[in-house]
Coordinates of N, CA and C in Angstrom, one line a residue:
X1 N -5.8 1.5 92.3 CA -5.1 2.5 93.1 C -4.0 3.1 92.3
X2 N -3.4 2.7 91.5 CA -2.5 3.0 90.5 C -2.8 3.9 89.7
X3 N -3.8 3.3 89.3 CA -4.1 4.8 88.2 C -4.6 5.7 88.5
X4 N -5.7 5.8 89.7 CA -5.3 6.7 90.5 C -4.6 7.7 91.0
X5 N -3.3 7.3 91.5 CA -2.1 8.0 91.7 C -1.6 8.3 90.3
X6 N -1.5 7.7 89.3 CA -1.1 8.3 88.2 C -2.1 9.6 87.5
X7 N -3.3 9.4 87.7 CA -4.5 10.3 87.6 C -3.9 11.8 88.3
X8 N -3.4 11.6 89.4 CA -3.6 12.8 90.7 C -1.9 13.3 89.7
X9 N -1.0 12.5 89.6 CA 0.3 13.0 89.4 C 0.9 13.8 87.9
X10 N 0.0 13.6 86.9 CA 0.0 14.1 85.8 C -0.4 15.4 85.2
X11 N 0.2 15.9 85.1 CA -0.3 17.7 84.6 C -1.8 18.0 83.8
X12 N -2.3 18.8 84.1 CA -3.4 18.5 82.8 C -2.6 18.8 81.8
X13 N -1.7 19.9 81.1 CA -1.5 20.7 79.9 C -0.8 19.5 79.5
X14 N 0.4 19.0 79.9 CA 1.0 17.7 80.1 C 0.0 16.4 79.0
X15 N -1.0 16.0 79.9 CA -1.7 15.0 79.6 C -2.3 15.7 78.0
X16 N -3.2 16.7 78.1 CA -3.8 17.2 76.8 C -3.0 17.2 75.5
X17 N -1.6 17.5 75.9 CA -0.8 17.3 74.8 C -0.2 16.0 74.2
X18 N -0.3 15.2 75.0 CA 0.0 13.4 74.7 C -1.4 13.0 74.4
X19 N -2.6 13.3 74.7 CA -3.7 12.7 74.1 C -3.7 13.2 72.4
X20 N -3.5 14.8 72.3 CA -3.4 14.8 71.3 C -2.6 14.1 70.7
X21 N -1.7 14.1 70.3 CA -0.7 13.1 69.9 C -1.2 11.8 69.5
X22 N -1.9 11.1 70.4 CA -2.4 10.1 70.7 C -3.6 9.5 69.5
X23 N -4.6 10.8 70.1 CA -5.7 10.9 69.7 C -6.4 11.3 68.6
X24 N -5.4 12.6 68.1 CA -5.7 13.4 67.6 C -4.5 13.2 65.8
X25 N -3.7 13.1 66.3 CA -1.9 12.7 65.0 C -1.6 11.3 64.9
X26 N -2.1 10.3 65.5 CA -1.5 8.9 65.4 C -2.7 8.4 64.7
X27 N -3.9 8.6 65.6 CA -5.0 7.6 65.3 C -6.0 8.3 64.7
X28 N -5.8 9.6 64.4 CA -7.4 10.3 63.6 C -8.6 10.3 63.9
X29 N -8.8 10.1 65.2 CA -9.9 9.4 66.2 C -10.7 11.0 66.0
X30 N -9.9 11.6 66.8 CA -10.7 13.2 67.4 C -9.9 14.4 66.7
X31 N -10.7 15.9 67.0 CA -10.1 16.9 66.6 C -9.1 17.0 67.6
X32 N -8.2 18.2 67.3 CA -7.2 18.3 68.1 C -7.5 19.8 68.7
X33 N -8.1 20.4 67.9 CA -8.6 21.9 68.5 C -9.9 22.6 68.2
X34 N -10.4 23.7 69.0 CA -11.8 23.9 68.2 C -12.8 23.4 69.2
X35 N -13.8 24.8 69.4 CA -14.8 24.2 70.0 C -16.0 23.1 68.9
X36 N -15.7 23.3 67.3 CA -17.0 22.8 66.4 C -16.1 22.6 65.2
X37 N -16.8 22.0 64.0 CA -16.1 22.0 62.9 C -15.5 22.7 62.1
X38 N -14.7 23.0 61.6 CA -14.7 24.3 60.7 C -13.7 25.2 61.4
X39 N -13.7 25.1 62.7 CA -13.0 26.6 63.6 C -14.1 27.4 64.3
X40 N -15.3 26.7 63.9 CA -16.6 27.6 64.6 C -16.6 27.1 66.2
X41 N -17.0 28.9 66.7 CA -17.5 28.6 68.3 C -18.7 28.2 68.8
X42 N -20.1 27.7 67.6 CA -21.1 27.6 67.4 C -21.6 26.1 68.3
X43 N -22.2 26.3 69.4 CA -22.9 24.3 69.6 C -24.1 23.8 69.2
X44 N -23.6 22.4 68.6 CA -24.6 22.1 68.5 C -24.9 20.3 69.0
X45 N -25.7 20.0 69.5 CA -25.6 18.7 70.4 C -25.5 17.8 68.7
X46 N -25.0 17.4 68.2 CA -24.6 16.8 67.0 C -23.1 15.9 67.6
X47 N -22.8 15.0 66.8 CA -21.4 13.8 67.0 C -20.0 15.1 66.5
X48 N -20.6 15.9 65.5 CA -19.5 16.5 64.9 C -19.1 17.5 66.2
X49 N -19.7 17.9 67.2 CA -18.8 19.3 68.1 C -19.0 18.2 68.9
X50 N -19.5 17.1 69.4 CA -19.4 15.9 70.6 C -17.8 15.7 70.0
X51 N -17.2 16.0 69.5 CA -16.4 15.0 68.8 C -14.8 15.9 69.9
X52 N -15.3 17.5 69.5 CA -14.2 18.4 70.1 C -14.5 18.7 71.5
X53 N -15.3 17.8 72.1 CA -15.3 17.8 73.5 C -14.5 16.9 74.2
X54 N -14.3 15.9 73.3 CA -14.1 14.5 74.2 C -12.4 14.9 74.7
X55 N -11.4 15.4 74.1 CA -10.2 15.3 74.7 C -10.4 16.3 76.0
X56 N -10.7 17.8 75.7 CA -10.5 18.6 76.9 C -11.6 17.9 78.1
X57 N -12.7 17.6 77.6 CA -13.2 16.5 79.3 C -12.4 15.6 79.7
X58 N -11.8 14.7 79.2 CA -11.3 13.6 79.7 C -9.8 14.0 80.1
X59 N -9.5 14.9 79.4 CA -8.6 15.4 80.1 C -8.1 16.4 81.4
X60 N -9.1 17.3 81.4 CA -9.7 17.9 82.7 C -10.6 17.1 84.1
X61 N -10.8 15.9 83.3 CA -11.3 14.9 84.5 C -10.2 13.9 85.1
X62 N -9.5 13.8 84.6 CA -8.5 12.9 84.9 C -8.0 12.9 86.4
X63 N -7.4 14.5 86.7 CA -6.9 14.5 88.4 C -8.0 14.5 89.0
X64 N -9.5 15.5 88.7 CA -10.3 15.0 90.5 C -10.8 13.6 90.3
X65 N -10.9 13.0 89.3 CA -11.5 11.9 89.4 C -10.4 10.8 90.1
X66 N -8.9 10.7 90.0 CA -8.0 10.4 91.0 C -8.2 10.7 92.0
X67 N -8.6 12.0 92.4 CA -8.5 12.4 93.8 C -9.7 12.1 94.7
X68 N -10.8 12.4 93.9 CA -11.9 11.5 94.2 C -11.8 10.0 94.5
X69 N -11.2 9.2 93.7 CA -11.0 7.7 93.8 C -10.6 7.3 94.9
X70 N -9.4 8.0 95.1 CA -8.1 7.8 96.3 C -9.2 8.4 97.6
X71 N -9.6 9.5 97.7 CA -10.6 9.7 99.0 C -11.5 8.5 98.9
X72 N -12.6 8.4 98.5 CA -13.7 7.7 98.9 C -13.7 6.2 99.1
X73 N -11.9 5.9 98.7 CA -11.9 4.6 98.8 C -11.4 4.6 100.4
X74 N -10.5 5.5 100.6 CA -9.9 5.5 101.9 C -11.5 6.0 103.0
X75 N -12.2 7.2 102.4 CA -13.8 6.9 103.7 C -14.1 5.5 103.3
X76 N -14.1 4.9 102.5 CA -14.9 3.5 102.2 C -14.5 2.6 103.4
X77 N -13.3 2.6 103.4 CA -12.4 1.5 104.4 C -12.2 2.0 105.5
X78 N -12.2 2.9 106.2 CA -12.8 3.1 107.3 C -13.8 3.1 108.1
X79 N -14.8 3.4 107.3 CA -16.1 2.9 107.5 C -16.6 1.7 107.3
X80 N -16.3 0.9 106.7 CA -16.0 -0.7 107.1 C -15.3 -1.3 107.9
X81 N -14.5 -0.7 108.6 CA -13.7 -1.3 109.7 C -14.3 -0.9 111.3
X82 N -15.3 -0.2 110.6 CA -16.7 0.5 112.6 C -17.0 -0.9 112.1
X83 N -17.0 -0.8 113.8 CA -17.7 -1.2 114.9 C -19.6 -1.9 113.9
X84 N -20.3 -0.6 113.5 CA -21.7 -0.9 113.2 C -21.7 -1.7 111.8
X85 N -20.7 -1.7 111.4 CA -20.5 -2.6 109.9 C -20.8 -4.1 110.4
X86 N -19.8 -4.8 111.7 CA -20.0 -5.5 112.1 C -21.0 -6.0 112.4
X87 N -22.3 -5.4 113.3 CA -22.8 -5.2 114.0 C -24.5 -5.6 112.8
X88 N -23.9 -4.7 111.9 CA -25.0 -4.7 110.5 C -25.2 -6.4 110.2
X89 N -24.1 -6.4 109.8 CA -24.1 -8.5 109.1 C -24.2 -8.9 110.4
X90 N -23.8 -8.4 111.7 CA -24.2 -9.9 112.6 C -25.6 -9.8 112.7
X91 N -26.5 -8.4 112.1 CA -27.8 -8.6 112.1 C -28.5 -9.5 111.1
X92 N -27.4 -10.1 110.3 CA -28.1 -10.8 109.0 C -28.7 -9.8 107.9
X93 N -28.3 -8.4 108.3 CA -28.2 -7.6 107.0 C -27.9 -8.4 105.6
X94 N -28.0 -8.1 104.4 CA -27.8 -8.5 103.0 C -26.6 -7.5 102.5
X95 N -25.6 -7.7 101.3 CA -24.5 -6.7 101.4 C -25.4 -5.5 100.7
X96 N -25.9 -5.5 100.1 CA -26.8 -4.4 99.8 C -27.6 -3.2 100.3
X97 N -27.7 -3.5 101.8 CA -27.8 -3.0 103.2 C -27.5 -2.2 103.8
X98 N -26.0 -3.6 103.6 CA -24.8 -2.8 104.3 C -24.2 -1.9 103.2
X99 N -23.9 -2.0 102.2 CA -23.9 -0.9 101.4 C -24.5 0.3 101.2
X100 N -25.8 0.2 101.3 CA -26.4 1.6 102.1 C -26.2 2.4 102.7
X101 N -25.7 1.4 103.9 CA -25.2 2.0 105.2 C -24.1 2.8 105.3
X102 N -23.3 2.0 104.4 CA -21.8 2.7 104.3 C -22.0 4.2 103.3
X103 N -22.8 4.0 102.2 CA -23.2 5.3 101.4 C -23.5 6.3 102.0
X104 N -24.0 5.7 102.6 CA -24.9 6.7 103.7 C -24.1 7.5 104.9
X105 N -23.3 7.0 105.1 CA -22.2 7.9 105.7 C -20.7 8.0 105.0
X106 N -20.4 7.7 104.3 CA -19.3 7.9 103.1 C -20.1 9.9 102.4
X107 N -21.1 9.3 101.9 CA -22.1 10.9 101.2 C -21.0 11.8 101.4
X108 N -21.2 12.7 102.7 CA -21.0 13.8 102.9 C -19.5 14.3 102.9
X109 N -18.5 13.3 103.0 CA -17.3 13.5 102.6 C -17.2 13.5 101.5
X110 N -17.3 12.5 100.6 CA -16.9 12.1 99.3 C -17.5 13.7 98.5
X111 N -19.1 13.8 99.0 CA -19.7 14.9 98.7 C -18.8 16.7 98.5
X112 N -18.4 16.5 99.6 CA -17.3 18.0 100.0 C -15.9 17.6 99.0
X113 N -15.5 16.7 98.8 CA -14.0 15.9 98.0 C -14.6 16.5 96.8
X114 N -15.9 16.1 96.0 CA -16.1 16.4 94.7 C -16.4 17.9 94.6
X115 N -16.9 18.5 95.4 CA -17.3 20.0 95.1 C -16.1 20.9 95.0
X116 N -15.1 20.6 95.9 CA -13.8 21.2 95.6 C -13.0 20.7 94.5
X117 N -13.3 20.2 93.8 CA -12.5 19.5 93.1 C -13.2 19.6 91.6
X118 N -14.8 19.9 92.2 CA -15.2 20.9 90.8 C -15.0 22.3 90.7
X119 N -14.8 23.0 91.8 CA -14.3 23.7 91.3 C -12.9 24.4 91.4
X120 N -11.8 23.4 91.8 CA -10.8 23.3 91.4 C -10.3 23.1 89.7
X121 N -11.5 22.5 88.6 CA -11.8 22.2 87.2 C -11.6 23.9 86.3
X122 N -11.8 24.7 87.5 CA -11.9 26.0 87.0 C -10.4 26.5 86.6
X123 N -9.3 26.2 88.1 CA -8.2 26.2 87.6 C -7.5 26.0 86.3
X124 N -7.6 24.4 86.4 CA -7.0 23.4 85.4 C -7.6 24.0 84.2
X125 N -9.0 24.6 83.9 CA -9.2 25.0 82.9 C -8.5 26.2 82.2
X126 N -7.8 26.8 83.0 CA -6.9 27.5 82.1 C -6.4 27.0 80.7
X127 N -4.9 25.8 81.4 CA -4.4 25.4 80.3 C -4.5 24.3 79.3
X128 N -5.7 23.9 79.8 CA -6.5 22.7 78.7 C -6.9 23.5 78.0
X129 N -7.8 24.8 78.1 CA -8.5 25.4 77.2 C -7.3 26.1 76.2
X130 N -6.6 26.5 76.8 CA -5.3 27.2 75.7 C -4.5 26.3 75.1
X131 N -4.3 24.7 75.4 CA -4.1 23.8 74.6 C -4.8 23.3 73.5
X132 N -6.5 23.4 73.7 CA -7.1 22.6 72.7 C -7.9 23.6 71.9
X133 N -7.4 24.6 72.2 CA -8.0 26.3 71.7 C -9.4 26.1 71.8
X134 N -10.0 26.1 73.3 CA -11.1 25.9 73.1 C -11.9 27.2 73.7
X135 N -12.9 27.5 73.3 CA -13.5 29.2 73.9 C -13.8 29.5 74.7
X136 N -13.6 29.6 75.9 CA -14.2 29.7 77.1 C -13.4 30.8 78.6
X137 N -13.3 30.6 79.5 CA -13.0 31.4 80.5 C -11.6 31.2 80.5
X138 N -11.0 30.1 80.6 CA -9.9 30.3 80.6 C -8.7 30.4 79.5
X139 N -9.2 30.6 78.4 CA -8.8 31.0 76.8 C -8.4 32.6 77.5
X140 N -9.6 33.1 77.8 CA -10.0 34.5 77.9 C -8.7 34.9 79.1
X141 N -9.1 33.9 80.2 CA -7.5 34.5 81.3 C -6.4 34.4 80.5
X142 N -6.1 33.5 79.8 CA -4.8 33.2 79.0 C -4.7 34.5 78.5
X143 N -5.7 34.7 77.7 CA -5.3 35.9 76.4 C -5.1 37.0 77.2
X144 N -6.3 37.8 78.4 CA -5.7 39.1 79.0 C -4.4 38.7 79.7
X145 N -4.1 37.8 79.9 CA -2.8 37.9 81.2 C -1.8 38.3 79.4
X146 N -1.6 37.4 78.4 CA -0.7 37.8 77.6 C -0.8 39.6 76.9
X147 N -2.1 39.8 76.9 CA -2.5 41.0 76.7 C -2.1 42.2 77.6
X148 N -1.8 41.7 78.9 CA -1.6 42.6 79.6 C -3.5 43.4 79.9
X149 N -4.2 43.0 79.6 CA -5.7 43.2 80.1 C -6.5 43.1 81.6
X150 N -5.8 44.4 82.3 CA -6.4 43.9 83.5 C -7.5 44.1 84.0
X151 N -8.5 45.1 83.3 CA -10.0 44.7 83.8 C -10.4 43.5 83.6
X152 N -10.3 43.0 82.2 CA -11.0 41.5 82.1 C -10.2 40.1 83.1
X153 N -9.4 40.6 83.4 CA -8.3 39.5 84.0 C -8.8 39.8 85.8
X154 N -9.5 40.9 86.2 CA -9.6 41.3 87.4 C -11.2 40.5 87.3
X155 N -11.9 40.8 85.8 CA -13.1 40.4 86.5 C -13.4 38.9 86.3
X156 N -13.0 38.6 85.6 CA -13.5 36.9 85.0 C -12.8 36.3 86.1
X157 N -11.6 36.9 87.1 CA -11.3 36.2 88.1 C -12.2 36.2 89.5
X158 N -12.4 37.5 89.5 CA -13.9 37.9 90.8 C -15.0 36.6 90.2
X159 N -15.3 36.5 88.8 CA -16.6 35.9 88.5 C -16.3 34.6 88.8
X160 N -15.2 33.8 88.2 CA -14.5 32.6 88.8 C -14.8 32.3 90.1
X161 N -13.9 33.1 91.2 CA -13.9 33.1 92.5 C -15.3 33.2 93.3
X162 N -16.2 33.7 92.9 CA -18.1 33.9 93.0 C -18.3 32.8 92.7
X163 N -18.6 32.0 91.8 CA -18.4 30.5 91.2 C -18.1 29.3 92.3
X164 N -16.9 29.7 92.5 CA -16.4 28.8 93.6 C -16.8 28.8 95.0
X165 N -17.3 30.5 95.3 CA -17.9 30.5 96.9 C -19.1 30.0 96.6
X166 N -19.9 29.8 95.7 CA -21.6 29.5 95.9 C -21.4 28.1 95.8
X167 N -20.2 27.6 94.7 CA -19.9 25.8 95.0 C -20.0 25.7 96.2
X168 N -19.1 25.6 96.8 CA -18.5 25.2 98.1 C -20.1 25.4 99.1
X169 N -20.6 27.1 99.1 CA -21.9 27.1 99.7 C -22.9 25.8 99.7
X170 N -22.8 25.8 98.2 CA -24.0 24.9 97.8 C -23.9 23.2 98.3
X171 N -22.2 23.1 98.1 CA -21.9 21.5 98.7 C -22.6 21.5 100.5
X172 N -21.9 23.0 101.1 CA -22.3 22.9 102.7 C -23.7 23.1 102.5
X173 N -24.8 23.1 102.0 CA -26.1 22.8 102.3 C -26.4 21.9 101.7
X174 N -26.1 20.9 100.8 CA -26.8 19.4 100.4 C -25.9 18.3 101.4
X175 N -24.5 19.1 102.2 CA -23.9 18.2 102.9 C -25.0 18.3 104.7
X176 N -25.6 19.0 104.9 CA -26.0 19.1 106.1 C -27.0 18.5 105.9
X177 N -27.9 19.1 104.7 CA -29.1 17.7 104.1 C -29.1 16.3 104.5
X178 N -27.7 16.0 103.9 CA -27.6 14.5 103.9 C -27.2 14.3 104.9
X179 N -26.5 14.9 105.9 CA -26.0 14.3 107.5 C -26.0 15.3 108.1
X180 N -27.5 14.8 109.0 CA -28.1 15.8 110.1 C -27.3 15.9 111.6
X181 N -26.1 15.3 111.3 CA -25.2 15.3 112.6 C -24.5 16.6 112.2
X182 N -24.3 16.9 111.2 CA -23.3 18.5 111.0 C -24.1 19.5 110.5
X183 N -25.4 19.3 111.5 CA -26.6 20.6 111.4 C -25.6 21.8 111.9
X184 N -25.8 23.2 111.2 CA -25.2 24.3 111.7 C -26.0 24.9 112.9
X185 N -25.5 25.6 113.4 CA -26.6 26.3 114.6 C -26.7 27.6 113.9

């Protein structure tokens, strides 16, 4: 639960820059910037550009995966504290069962917790990407907002924002899927 809260409480730009440090100037482990070797924006599934992934993921994963932790533990424990939990083992259920059971209605929250929170990843990606100079969407808002560029800064935010409504869409149809109690009419 700790790290957790420390997960949720940490900046990404913050975190990205002590990993480097870390990761990148102390220990020679990883690159520090760069989508590929060389300065190239080229991919290729190879160890060498796997290499300039690992900081900006783990570092862009860090808060939803807190925020994630901290929800699904708190649906977890509530849902162990019904009434049918009880009800499950006094049937001689196995915990495996009952685990099921609890998945099985945990789903659709935990479900809705991660889909906002992927694309919340969109945010945060601003200043990870301008930290680890990596190529992508939010390089590009960085650079027009400094550029003063407001078509590109109008549209890659419309296209962002599209992104996020078909997320969110897409969570509210695999969440009705999975729990036929929050059928729409």
């Amino acid at each position: 639960m700790g790290v957790a809260v420390a997960g949720v409480s940490v900046p990404h730009y913050w975190l990205g820059m002590v990993m480097v440090v870390i990761f990148s100037v102390q220990l020679n482990w990883l690159p520090a910037m760069g989508a590929g070797p060389g300065g190239s924006s080229d991919w290729a599934w190879d160890w060498d550009h796997m290499k300039h992934l690992v900081l900006p993921a783990v570092t862009l994963s860090v808060i939803p995966m807190g925020i994630v932790t901290r929800t699904v533990r708190g649906i977890v424990a509530e849902i162990m504290n019904q009434e049918f939990i009880t009800a499950l083992r006094g049937k001689g259920l196995t915990r495996s069962g009952v685990f099921f059971h609890v998945v099985k209605n945990a789903a659709p929250n935990a479900l809705a917790v991660m889909g906002l929170q992927l694309g919340y990843l969109m945010g945060g990606s601003i200043l990870v990407e301008t930290v680890f100079s990596w190529p992508g969407t939010g390089l590009l808002l960085n650079s027009a907002i400094f550029q003063r560029d407001l078509p590109v800064l109008q549209g890659t935010i419309l296209v962002l924002a599209m992104f996020f409504v078909a997320l969110n869409l897409l969570v509210d149809l695999v969440q009705t899927a999975l729990d036929p109690r929050i059928k729409r009419a």
